[in-house]
PDB file of C-alpha atoms in Angstrom:
ATOM      1  CA  UNK A   1      -0.044   0.147   0.047  1.00  0.00           C
ATOM      2  CA  UNK A   2       1.588   3.289  -0.959  1.00  0.00           C
ATOM      3  CA  UNK A   3       0.484   6.788   0.494  1.00  0.00           C
ATOM      4  CA  UNK A   4      -1.513   7.536  -2.337  1.00  0.00           C
ATOM      5  CA  UNK A   5      -4.091   4.957  -1.422  1.00  0.00           C
ATOM      6  CA  UNK A   6      -3.949   5.337   1.643  1.00  0.00           C
ATOM      7  CA  UNK A   7      -5.185   9.018   1.777  1.00  0.00           C
ATOM      8  CA  UNK A   8      -7.715   7.757  -0.398  1.00  0.00           C
ATOM      9  CA  UNK A   9      -9.292   5.713   1.710  1.00  0.00           C
ATOM     10  CA  UNK A  10      -8.952   8.089   5.152  1.00  0.00           C
ATOM     11  CA  UNK A  11     -10.890  10.441   2.448  1.00  0.00           C
ATOM     12  CA  UNK A  12     -13.458   8.020   1.394  1.00  0.00           C
ATOM     13  CA  UNK A  13     -14.282   7.318   5.312  1.00  0.00           C
ATOM     14  CA  UNK A  14     -13.805  11.100   6.058  1.00  0.00           C
ATOM     15  CA  UNK A  15     -16.602  11.445   3.877  1.00  0.00           C
ATOM     16  CA  UNK A  16     -18.784   8.247   4.795  1.00  0.00           C
ATOM     17  CA  UNK A  17     -18.755   9.643   8.502  1.00  0.00           C
ATOM     18  CA  UNK A  18     -19.157  12.920   8.121  1.00  0.00           C
ATOM     19  CA  UNK A  19     -22.466  12.041   6.001  1.00  0.00           C
ATOM     20  CA  UNK A  20     -23.391   9.576   8.864  1.00  0.00           C
ATOM     21  CA  UNK A  21     -22.915  12.810  11.449  1.00  0.00           C
ATOM     22  CA  UNK A  22     -24.701  14.596   9.456  1.00  0.00           C
ATOM     23  CA  UNK A  23     -27.804  12.470   9.422  1.00  0.00           C
ATOM     24  CA  UNK A  24     -27.836  11.972  12.743  1.00  0.00           C
ATOM     25  CA  UNK A  25     -27.386  15.175  13.606  1.00  0.00           C
ATOM     26  CA  UNK A  26     -30.773  16.358  11.184  1.00  0.00           C
ATOM     27  CA  UNK A  27     -32.226  13.820  12.715  1.00  0.00           C
ATOM     28  CA  UNK A  28     -32.008  15.101  16.300  1.00  0.00           C
ATOM     29  CA  UNK A  29     -32.636  18.549  15.382  1.00  0.00           C
ATOM     30  CA  UNK A  30     -36.374  17.020  13.566  1.00  0.00           C
ATOM     31  CA  UNK A  31     -36.332  15.769  16.979  1.00  0.00           C
ATOM     32  CA  UNK A  32     -35.607  18.432  18.982  1.00  0.00           C
ATOM     33  CA  UNK A  33     -37.845  21.378  16.230  1.00  0.00           C
ATOM     34  CA  UNK A  34     -40.673  18.345  16.774  1.00  0.00           C
ATOM     35  CA  UNK A  35     -40.695  19.194  20.912  1.00  0.00           C
ATOM     36  CA  UNK A  36     -40.356  23.021  20.533  1.00  0.00           C
ATOM     37  CA  UNK A  37     -43.672  23.116  17.928  1.00  0.00           C
ATOM     38  CA  UNK A  38     -46.296  25.520  19.726  1.00  0.00           C
ATOM     39  CA  UNK A  39     -49.350  23.766  19.932  1.00  0.00           C
ATOM     40  CA  UNK A  40     -51.849  24.430  17.423  1.00  0.00           C
ATOM     41  CA  UNK A  41     -54.905  26.491  19.344  1.00  0.00           C
ATOM     42  CA  UNK A  42     -57.231  23.272  19.340  1.00  0.00           C
ATOM     43  CA  UNK A  43     -54.781  20.913  21.361  1.00  0.00           C
ATOM     44  CA  UNK A  44     -54.210  23.916  22.971  1.00  0.00           C
ATOM     45  CA  UNK A  45     -58.297  24.375  24.156  1.00  0.00           C
ATOM     46  CA  UNK A  46     -58.858  21.013  24.514  1.00  0.00           C
ATOM     47  CA  UNK A  47     -56.061  20.962  27.500  1.00  0.00           C
ATOM     48  CA  UNK A  48     -57.925  23.550  29.076  1.00  0.00           C
ATOM     49  CA  UNK A  49     -61.352  22.486  29.221  1.00  0.00           C
ATOM     50  CA  UNK A  50     -59.412  18.985  30.409  1.00  0.00           C
ATOM     51  CA  UNK A  51     -57.652  20.849  33.425  1.00  0.00           C
ATOM     52  CA  UNK A  52     -60.057  22.258  36.158  1.00  0.00           C
ATOM     53  CA  UNK A  53     -58.692  24.588  38.855  1.00  0.00           C
ATOM     54  CA  UNK A  54     -57.956  23.384  42.194  1.00  0.00           C
ATOM     55  CA  UNK A  55     -60.085  24.865  44.924  1.00  0.00           C
ATOM     56  CA  UNK A  56     -58.361  26.782  47.497  1.00  0.00           C
ATOM     57  CA  UNK A  57     -57.304  25.341  50.724  1.00  0.00           C
ATOM     58  CA  UNK A  58     -59.417  26.908  53.284  1.00  0.00           C
ATOM     59  CA  UNK A  59     -57.993  28.808  56.019  1.00  0.00           C
ATOM     60  CA  UNK A  60     -59.048  29.535  59.300  1.00  0.00           C
ATOM     61  CA  UNK A  61     -58.475  33.268  60.261  1.00  0.00           C
ATOM     62  CA  UNK A  62     -55.879  33.979  63.296  1.00  0.00           C
ATOM     63  CA  UNK A  63     -55.500  36.178  65.615  1.00  0.00           C
ATOM     64  CA  UNK A  64     -52.439  37.414  64.679  1.00  0.00           C
ATOM     65  CA  UNK A  65     -49.309  37.405  66.786  1.00  0.00           C
ATOM     66  CA  UNK A  66     -47.435  39.962  69.267  1.00  0.00           C
ATOM     67  CA  UNK A  67     -44.122  39.414  68.306  1.00  0.00           C
ATOM     68  CA  UNK A  68     -41.845  38.548  70.737  1.00  0.00           C
ATOM     69  CA  UNK A  69     -39.183  41.829  72.100  1.00  0.00           C
ATOM     70  CA  UNK A  70     -36.113  40.816  70.959  1.00  0.00           C
ATOM     71  CA  UNK A  71     -33.431  40.092  73.901  1.00  0.00           C
ATOM     72  CA  UNK A  72     -30.965  43.070  74.291  1.00  0.00           C
ATOM     73  CA  UNK A  73     -27.656  43.086  72.773  1.00  0.00           C
ATOM     74  CA  UNK A  74     -25.380  41.158  75.178  1.00  0.00           C
ATOM     75  CA  UNK A  75     -22.060  43.109  76.102  1.00  0.00           C
ATOM     76  CA  UNK A  76     -19.538  39.904  75.879  1.00  0.00           C
ATOM     77  CA  UNK A  77     -16.367  40.906  77.811  1.00  0.00           C
ATOM     78  CA  UNK A  78     -13.043  40.530  76.445  1.00  0.00           C
ATOM     79  CA  UNK A  79     -11.616  36.518  76.638  1.00  0.00           C
ATOM     80  CA  UNK A  80      -8.758  36.340  78.122  1.00  0.00           C
ATOM     81  CA  UNK A  81      -6.434  34.808  75.374  1.00  0.00           C
ATOM     82  CA  UNK A  82      -5.201  31.517  75.884  1.00  0.00           C
ATOM     83  CA  UNK A  83      -3.872  28.776  74.007  1.00  0.00           C
ATOM     84  CA  UNK A  84      -5.401  25.290  72.642  1.00  0.00           C
ATOM     85  CA  UNK A  85      -4.616  22.636  74.538  1.00  0.00           C
ATOM     86  CA  UNK A  86      -3.092  21.162  71.353  1.00  0.00           C
ATOM     87  CA  UNK A  87       0.104  19.007  70.016  1.00  0.00           C
ATOM     88  CA  UNK A  88       2.312  21.788  68.733  1.00  0.00           C
ATOM     89  CA  UNK A  89       2.380  20.554  65.040  1.00  0.00           C
ATOM     90  CA  UNK A  90      -0.861  21.014  64.618  1.00  0.00           C
ATOM     91  CA  UNK A  91      -1.207  23.983  67.329  1.00  0.00           C
ATOM     92  CA  UNK A  92       1.810  25.130  64.333  1.00  0.00           C
ATOM     93  CA  UNK A  93      -1.144  24.860  61.492  1.00  0.00           C
ATOM     94  CA  UNK A  94      -3.506  26.645  63.384  1.00  0.00           C
ATOM     95  CA  UNK A  95      -1.107  29.608  64.328  1.00  0.00           C
ATOM     96  CA  UNK A  96      -0.766  30.089  60.498  1.00  0.00           C
ATOM     97  CA  UNK A  97      -4.615  30.005  59.639  1.00  0.00           C
ATOM     98  CA  UNK A  98      -4.906  32.614  62.575  1.00  0.00           C
ATOM     99  CA  UNK A  99      -2.303  34.725  60.640  1.00  0.00           C
ATOM    100  CA  UNK A 100      -3.466  34.260  57.547  1.00  0.00           C
ATOM    101  CA  UNK A 101      -7.044  35.502  58.563  1.00  0.00           C
ATOM    102  CA  UNK A 102      -5.556  38.190  60.434  1.00  0.00           C
ATOM    103  CA  UNK A 103      -3.443  39.825  57.664  1.00  0.00           C
ATOM    104  CA  UNK A 104      -6.338  39.076  54.998  1.00  0.00           C
ATOM    105  CA  UNK A 105      -9.159  41.215  57.016  1.00  0.00           C
ATOM    106  CA  UNK A 106      -5.860  43.453  57.874  1.00  0.00           C
ATOM    107  CA  UNK A 107      -7.000  46.319  55.018  1.00  0.00           C
ATOM    108  CA  UNK A 108      -4.888  49.361  56.805  1.00  0.00           C
ATOM    109  CA  UNK A 109      -1.564  47.138  56.981  1.00  0.00           C
ATOM    110  CA  UNK A 110      -1.136  47.279  60.539  1.00  0.00           C
ATOM    111  CA  UNK A 111      -0.984  43.858  61.232  1.00  0.00           C
ATOM    112  CA  UNK A 112       1.744  42.979  58.598  1.00  0.00           C
ATOM    113  CA  UNK A 113       4.607  45.255  60.517  1.00  0.00           C
ATOM    114  CA  UNK A 114       2.800  43.752  63.809  1.00  0.00           C
ATOM    115  CA  UNK A 115       4.023  39.891  62.180  1.00  0.00           C
ATOM    116  CA  UNK A 116       7.322  41.396  61.019  1.00  0.00           C
ATOM    117  CA  UNK A 117       8.226  42.775  63.994  1.00  0.00           C
ATOM    118  CA  UNK A 118       7.456  39.361  66.224  1.00  0.00           C
ATOM    119  CA  UNK A 119       9.078  37.797  64.121  1.00  0.00           C
ATOM    120  CA  UNK A 120      12.645  39.262  64.629  1.00  0.00           C
ATOM    121  CA  UNK A 121      11.622  39.607  67.876  1.00  0.00           C
ATOM    122  CA  UNK A 122      11.468  35.428  68.347  1.00  0.00           C
ATOM    123  CA  UNK A 123      14.160  35.176  65.460  1.00  0.00           C
ATOM    124  CA  UNK A 124      12.710  33.134  62.934  1.00  0.00           C
ATOM    125  CA  UNK A 125      11.780  34.345  59.245  1.00  0.00           C
ATOM    126  CA  UNK A 126       9.128  31.210  58.900  1.00  0.00           C
ATOM    127  CA  UNK A 127       6.568  29.857  61.539  1.00  0.00           C
ATOM    128  CA  UNK A 128       8.193  26.531  61.470  1.00  0.00           C
ATOM    129  CA  UNK A 129      11.543  27.685  62.841  1.00  0.00           C
ATOM    130  CA  UNK A 130       9.901  28.113  65.976  1.00  0.00           C
ATOM    131  CA  UNK A 131      11.424  25.727  68.681  1.00  0.00           C
ATOM    132  CA  UNK A 132       8.690  23.467  69.963  1.00  0.00           C
ATOM    133  CA  UNK A 133       8.566  26.148  73.166  1.00  0.00           C
ATOM    134  CA  UNK A 134       7.883  29.167  71.059  1.00  0.00           C
ATOM    135  CA  UNK A 135       4.566  27.863  69.557  1.00  0.00           C
ATOM    136  CA  UNK A 136       2.233  28.700  72.127  1.00  0.00           C
ATOM    137  CA  UNK A 137       3.962  32.362  73.075  1.00  0.00           C
ATOM    138  CA  UNK A 138       4.117  33.241  69.748  1.00  0.00           C
ATOM    139  CA  UNK A 139       0.736  32.280  68.936  1.00  0.00           C
ATOM    140  CA  UNK A 140      -0.224  34.236  72.454  1.00  0.00           C
ATOM    141  CA  UNK A 141       0.612  37.133  71.287  1.00  0.00           C
ATOM    142  CA  UNK A 142      -0.897  36.865  67.642  1.00  0.00           C
ATOM    143  CA  UNK A 143      -3.707  36.413  69.444  1.00  0.00           C
ATOM    144  CA  UNK A 144      -3.961  39.944  71.573  1.00  0.00           C
ATOM    145  CA  UNK A 145      -3.581  41.529  67.402  1.00  0.00           C
ATOM    146  CA  UNK A 146      -6.176  44.096  67.361  1.00  0.00           C
TER     147      UNK A 146
END
């Protein structure tokens, strides 16, 4: 078999496949068009005559309820910040999430400076450099940021 015969076979197969695909698509289009054709007035009238409206349910009259007064806002005293009792690895992960949340919520850019100063204080550039003993103290200082 030479290259010209292969090209002829592929061209013939392509033409046949294209014809088959067009036939399938035309059948699908006809089927879709049949479902989208609006019903004739005669059919519509027949459908309307068969369908009877359901009677509305009778709702007994009720006295209006008096709204309960809203409870007064309770002032919660500022809680003392505590370090969760977690293993050091989980505490590190929690610390990262707390810091990330505070940095994302900081629109004025003050937290980043505080965070940089705190890292310098502990002599680390990233959280994972903290020793196990330093993690809880670092966490406590982070939770006191405002």
